[in-house]
């Protein structure tokens, strides 16, 4: 848990524990960037609410860019958004490459266990982000590419397309009245 209640530019850390402490972040350090809710961008950590949301509710791992101690050099309010570091394609050992068969589409964790993925129980969860088994797709360790589509993806696309069609129909009806 990271306590952000007492802030410097909304980003000074008061207390650090868990993975943040293991990574070297300490109390008094200042977060400059925090990943967005979905983890696809790094946002300037100038607003406490965005930073807290990224930490507490993000479905994927959270990335931080921080400076040691109090920030006196970087004007966080003037920083642009930037792309987050890639989450997929972690470096695998030779043994892991032999065993790699599936990848979690939500966080990029590569399944490298001796038990074949199809033989894992139906209630298997990603050890990194807790996504269900249906969120894994095939993975080619040589190319680093995934194959197939995770369950639920087609339904999401159909819902978005249906919603857009509905908006167009409503807009047409509203302009024709």
mmCIF file of C-alpha atoms in Angstrom:
data_model
loop_
_atom_site.group_PDB
_atom_site.id
_atom_site.type_symbol
_atom_site.label_atom_id
_atom_site.label_comp_id
_atom_site.label_asym_id
_atom_site.label_seq_id
_atom_site.Cartn_x
_atom_site.Cartn_y
_atom_site.Cartn_z
ATOM 1 C CA UNK A 1 0.000 0.000 0.000
ATOM 2 C CA UNK A 2 1.173 3.483 -0.814
ATOM 3 C CA UNK A 3 -0.228 6.330 1.286
ATOM 4 C CA UNK A 4 -0.609 9.489 -0.769
ATOM 5 C CA UNK A 5 -2.658 11.530 1.702
ATOM 6 C CA UNK A 6 0.083 14.025 2.519
ATOM 7 C CA UNK A 7 1.433 15.280 -0.776
ATOM 8 C CA UNK A 8 3.977 17.494 -2.418
ATOM 9 C CA UNK A 9 2.562 18.470 -5.802
ATOM 10 C CA UNK A 10 0.049 15.737 -5.022
ATOM 11 C CA UNK A 11 2.753 13.122 -5.321
ATOM 12 C CA UNK A 12 5.082 12.901 -2.286
ATOM 13 C CA UNK A 13 4.973 9.505 -0.652
ATOM 14 C CA UNK A 14 4.263 9.317 3.061
ATOM 15 C CA UNK A 15 4.524 5.542 3.525
ATOM 16 C CA UNK A 16 5.629 2.694 1.282
ATOM 17 C CA UNK A 17 5.180 -1.064 1.629
ATOM 18 C CA UNK A 18 4.693 -4.199 -0.477
ATOM 19 C CA UNK A 19 6.030 -4.270 -4.049
ATOM 20 C CA UNK A 20 6.723 -0.530 -4.039
ATOM 21 C CA UNK A 21 9.085 -0.943 -1.095
ATOM 22 C CA UNK A 22 10.735 -3.952 -2.765
ATOM 23 C CA UNK A 23 11.371 -1.869 -5.893
ATOM 24 C CA UNK A 24 13.242 0.779 -3.902
ATOM 25 C CA UNK A 25 10.612 3.511 -3.527
ATOM 26 C CA UNK A 26 10.891 5.087 -0.074
ATOM 27 C CA UNK A 27 8.864 7.506 2.034
ATOM 28 C CA UNK A 28 9.617 11.064 0.903
ATOM 29 C CA UNK A 29 10.218 10.092 -2.757
ATOM 30 C CA UNK A 30 8.128 11.938 -5.338
ATOM 31 C CA UNK A 31 6.127 10.264 -8.106
ATOM 32 C CA UNK A 32 6.501 12.144 -11.404
ATOM 33 C CA UNK A 33 4.420 9.845 -13.642
ATOM 34 C CA UNK A 34 1.862 7.120 -12.839
ATOM 35 C CA UNK A 35 0.299 4.789 -15.379
ATOM 36 C CA UNK A 36 -3.260 5.455 -16.458
ATOM 37 C CA UNK A 37 -6.107 3.216 -15.280
ATOM 38 C CA UNK A 38 -5.646 0.808 -18.210
ATOM 39 C CA UNK A 39 -1.842 1.099 -18.155
ATOM 40 C CA UNK A 40 -1.451 2.224 -21.768
ATOM 41 C CA UNK A 41 -0.111 5.703 -20.935
ATOM 42 C CA UNK A 42 1.951 7.368 -18.248
ATOM 43 C CA UNK A 43 0.191 10.444 -16.869
ATOM 44 C CA UNK A 44 1.861 13.288 -15.010
ATOM 45 C CA UNK A 45 1.208 12.665 -11.326
ATOM 46 C CA UNK A 46 -0.073 16.181 -10.668
ATOM 47 C CA UNK A 47 -3.510 15.144 -9.473
ATOM 48 C CA UNK A 48 -3.882 13.038 -6.353
ATOM 49 C CA UNK A 49 -7.150 11.448 -7.527
ATOM 50 C CA UNK A 50 -5.614 10.066 -10.758
ATOM 51 C CA UNK A 51 -2.576 8.706 -8.944
ATOM 52 C CA UNK A 52 -4.689 7.059 -6.235
ATOM 53 C CA UNK A 53 -7.001 5.507 -8.856
ATOM 54 C CA UNK A 54 -4.017 4.046 -10.713
ATOM 55 C CA UNK A 55 -2.689 2.536 -7.505
ATOM 56 C CA UNK A 56 -5.936 1.249 -5.995
ATOM 57 C CA UNK A 57 -8.149 0.247 -8.906
ATOM 58 C CA UNK A 58 -6.044 -0.429 -11.969
ATOM 59 C CA UNK A 59 -6.682 -3.917 -13.388
ATOM 60 C CA UNK A 60 -3.106 -4.199 -14.620
ATOM 61 C CA UNK A 61 0.299 -3.576 -13.039
ATOM 62 C CA UNK A 62 0.946 0.088 -12.254
ATOM 63 C CA UNK A 63 4.087 1.816 -13.543
ATOM 64 C CA UNK A 64 5.697 4.778 -11.774
ATOM 65 C CA UNK A 65 8.425 7.218 -12.662
ATOM 66 C CA UNK A 66 9.740 8.844 -9.515
ATOM 67 C CA UNK A 67 12.593 10.902 -8.144
ATOM 68 C CA UNK A 68 14.414 10.163 -4.923
ATOM 69 C CA UNK A 69 13.408 12.572 -2.187
ATOM 70 C CA UNK A 70 11.626 15.866 -2.621
ATOM 71 C CA UNK A 71 11.053 17.020 -6.204
ATOM 72 C CA UNK A 72 12.674 20.415 -6.776
ATOM 73 C CA UNK A 73 13.549 20.155 -10.475
ATOM 74 C CA UNK A 74 10.593 18.734 -12.420
ATOM 75 C CA UNK A 75 7.441 20.808 -12.956
ATOM 76 C CA UNK A 76 4.949 17.936 -12.911
ATOM 77 C CA UNK A 77 2.068 20.184 -14.034
ATOM 78 C CA UNK A 78 3.845 20.850 -17.359
ATOM 79 C CA UNK A 79 4.736 17.264 -18.243
ATOM 80 C CA UNK A 80 3.011 15.715 -21.301
ATOM 81 C CA UNK A 81 1.397 12.280 -21.287
ATOM 82 C CA UNK A 82 3.661 9.594 -22.722
ATOM 83 C CA UNK A 83 3.416 5.961 -23.727
ATOM 84 C CA UNK A 84 3.814 3.395 -20.976
ATOM 85 C CA UNK A 85 6.655 0.883 -21.165
ATOM 86 C CA UNK A 86 5.743 -2.316 -23.020
ATOM 87 C CA UNK A 87 4.096 -4.963 -20.823
ATOM 88 C CA UNK A 88 4.376 -7.897 -23.197
ATOM 89 C CA UNK A 89 7.390 -9.961 -24.142
ATOM 90 C CA UNK A 90 9.320 -10.280 -20.888
ATOM 91 C CA UNK A 91 12.733 -11.906 -21.142
ATOM 92 C CA UNK A 92 12.384 -15.654 -20.753
ATOM 93 C CA UNK A 93 15.107 -18.132 -19.858
ATOM 94 C CA UNK A 94 15.812 -20.924 -22.342
ATOM 95 C CA UNK A 95 13.803 -23.350 -20.172
ATOM 96 C CA UNK A 96 10.872 -20.909 -19.940
ATOM 97 C CA UNK A 97 10.917 -20.461 -23.731
ATOM 98 C CA UNK A 98 10.598 -24.223 -24.160
ATOM 99 C CA UNK A 99 7.550 -24.294 -21.874
ATOM 100 C CA UNK A 100 5.891 -20.987 -22.882
ATOM 101 C CA UNK A 101 2.529 -21.708 -24.460
ATOM 102 C CA UNK A 102 0.055 -18.980 -23.434
ATOM 103 C CA UNK A 103 0.023 -15.306 -22.470
ATOM 104 C CA UNK A 104 -2.447 -13.297 -20.386
ATOM 105 C CA UNK A 105 -3.947 -10.600 -22.626
ATOM 106 C CA UNK A 106 -4.642 -8.388 -19.615
ATOM 107 C CA UNK A 107 -1.132 -8.113 -18.126
ATOM 108 C CA UNK A 108 1.299 -10.001 -20.390
ATOM 109 C CA UNK A 109 2.228 -12.765 -17.943
ATOM 110 C CA UNK A 110 3.580 -15.753 -19.896
ATOM 111 C CA UNK A 111 2.525 -19.248 -18.808
ATOM 112 C CA UNK A 112 5.752 -21.305 -18.545
ATOM 113 C CA UNK A 113 4.726 -24.205 -16.323
ATOM 114 C CA UNK A 114 5.444 -27.908 -16.863
ATOM 115 C CA UNK A 115 1.703 -28.715 -16.751
ATOM 116 C CA UNK A 116 0.181 -28.121 -20.203
ATOM 117 C CA UNK A 117 -2.066 -25.058 -20.130
ATOM 118 C CA UNK A 118 -5.094 -27.044 -21.339
ATOM 119 C CA UNK A 119 -4.687 -29.352 -18.320
ATOM 120 C CA UNK A 120 -4.942 -26.511 -15.780
ATOM 121 C CA UNK A 121 -8.226 -26.372 -13.847
ATOM 122 C CA UNK A 122 -11.123 -24.301 -15.192
ATOM 123 C CA UNK A 123 -10.799 -21.915 -12.249
ATOM 124 C CA UNK A 124 -7.101 -21.193 -13.015
ATOM 125 C CA UNK A 125 -6.205 -17.492 -12.530
ATOM 126 C CA UNK A 126 -3.294 -15.424 -13.776
ATOM 127 C CA UNK A 127 -0.818 -15.224 -10.891
ATOM 128 C CA UNK A 128 0.056 -11.630 -11.769
ATOM 129 C CA UNK A 129 -3.313 -9.908 -12.357
ATOM 130 C CA UNK A 130 -5.854 -12.569 -11.296
ATOM 131 C CA UNK A 131 -7.498 -12.728 -14.756
ATOM 132 C CA UNK A 132 -9.499 -15.920 -15.437
ATOM 133 C CA UNK A 133 -8.196 -18.691 -17.691
ATOM 134 C CA UNK A 134 -10.358 -17.508 -20.594
ATOM 135 C CA UNK A 135 -8.221 -14.313 -20.830
ATOM 136 C CA UNK A 136 -5.186 -16.332 -22.021
ATOM 137 C CA UNK A 137 -4.318 -16.857 -25.680
ATOM 138 C CA UNK A 138 -1.659 -18.927 -27.422
ATOM 139 C CA UNK A 139 1.879 -17.543 -27.346
ATOM 140 C CA UNK A 140 4.868 -18.177 -29.600
ATOM 141 C CA UNK A 141 8.027 -17.654 -27.533
ATOM 142 C CA UNK A 142 10.274 -17.485 -30.617
ATOM 143 C CA UNK A 143 8.466 -14.533 -32.178
ATOM 144 C CA UNK A 144 7.014 -13.090 -28.952
ATOM 145 C CA UNK A 145 3.594 -12.897 -30.609
ATOM 146 C CA UNK A 146 0.242 -14.023 -29.340
ATOM 147 C CA UNK A 147 -2.209 -16.005 -31.429
ATOM 148 C CA UNK A 148 -5.961 -16.153 -31.183
ATOM 149 C CA UNK A 149 -8.475 -13.985 -29.415
ATOM 150 C CA UNK A 150 -9.380 -14.063 -25.737
ATOM 151 C CA UNK A 151 -12.914 -15.021 -24.780
ATOM 152 C CA UNK A 152 -15.102 -11.973 -24.363
ATOM 153 C CA UNK A 153 -13.218 -9.845 -26.903
ATOM 154 C CA UNK A 154 -15.724 -10.455 -29.721
ATOM 155 C CA UNK A 155 -18.622 -9.613 -27.407
ATOM 156 C CA UNK A 156 -16.974 -6.369 -26.397
ATOM 157 C CA UNK A 157 -16.404 -5.381 -30.023
ATOM 158 C CA UNK A 158 -20.005 -6.264 -30.908
ATOM 159 C CA UNK A 159 -21.293 -4.181 -27.995
ATOM 160 C CA UNK A 160 -19.251 -1.152 -29.040
ATOM 161 C CA UNK A 161 -20.325 -1.445 -32.685
ATOM 162 C CA UNK A 162 -23.977 -1.904 -31.656
ATOM 163 C CA UNK A 163 -23.759 1.126 -29.386
ATOM 164 C CA UNK A 164 -22.295 3.249 -32.180
ATOM 165 C CA UNK A 165 -25.032 2.138 -34.590
ATOM 166 C CA UNK A 166 -27.620 3.038 -31.944
ATOM 167 C CA UNK A 167 -26.117 6.510 -31.515
ATOM 168 C CA UNK A 168 -26.166 7.087 -35.284
ATOM 169 C CA UNK A 169 -29.822 6.014 -35.457
ATOM 170 C CA UNK A 170 -30.760 8.310 -32.565
ATOM 171 C CA UNK A 171 -28.828 11.209 -34.129
ATOM 172 C CA UNK A 172 -30.628 10.635 -37.442
ATOM 173 C CA UNK A 173 -34.028 10.541 -35.737
ATOM 174 C CA UNK A 174 -33.231 13.672 -33.718
ATOM 175 C CA UNK A 175 -32.285 15.649 -36.849
ATOM 176 C CA UNK A 176 -35.288 14.462 -38.852
ATOM 177 C CA UNK A 177 -37.874 15.608 -36.266
#
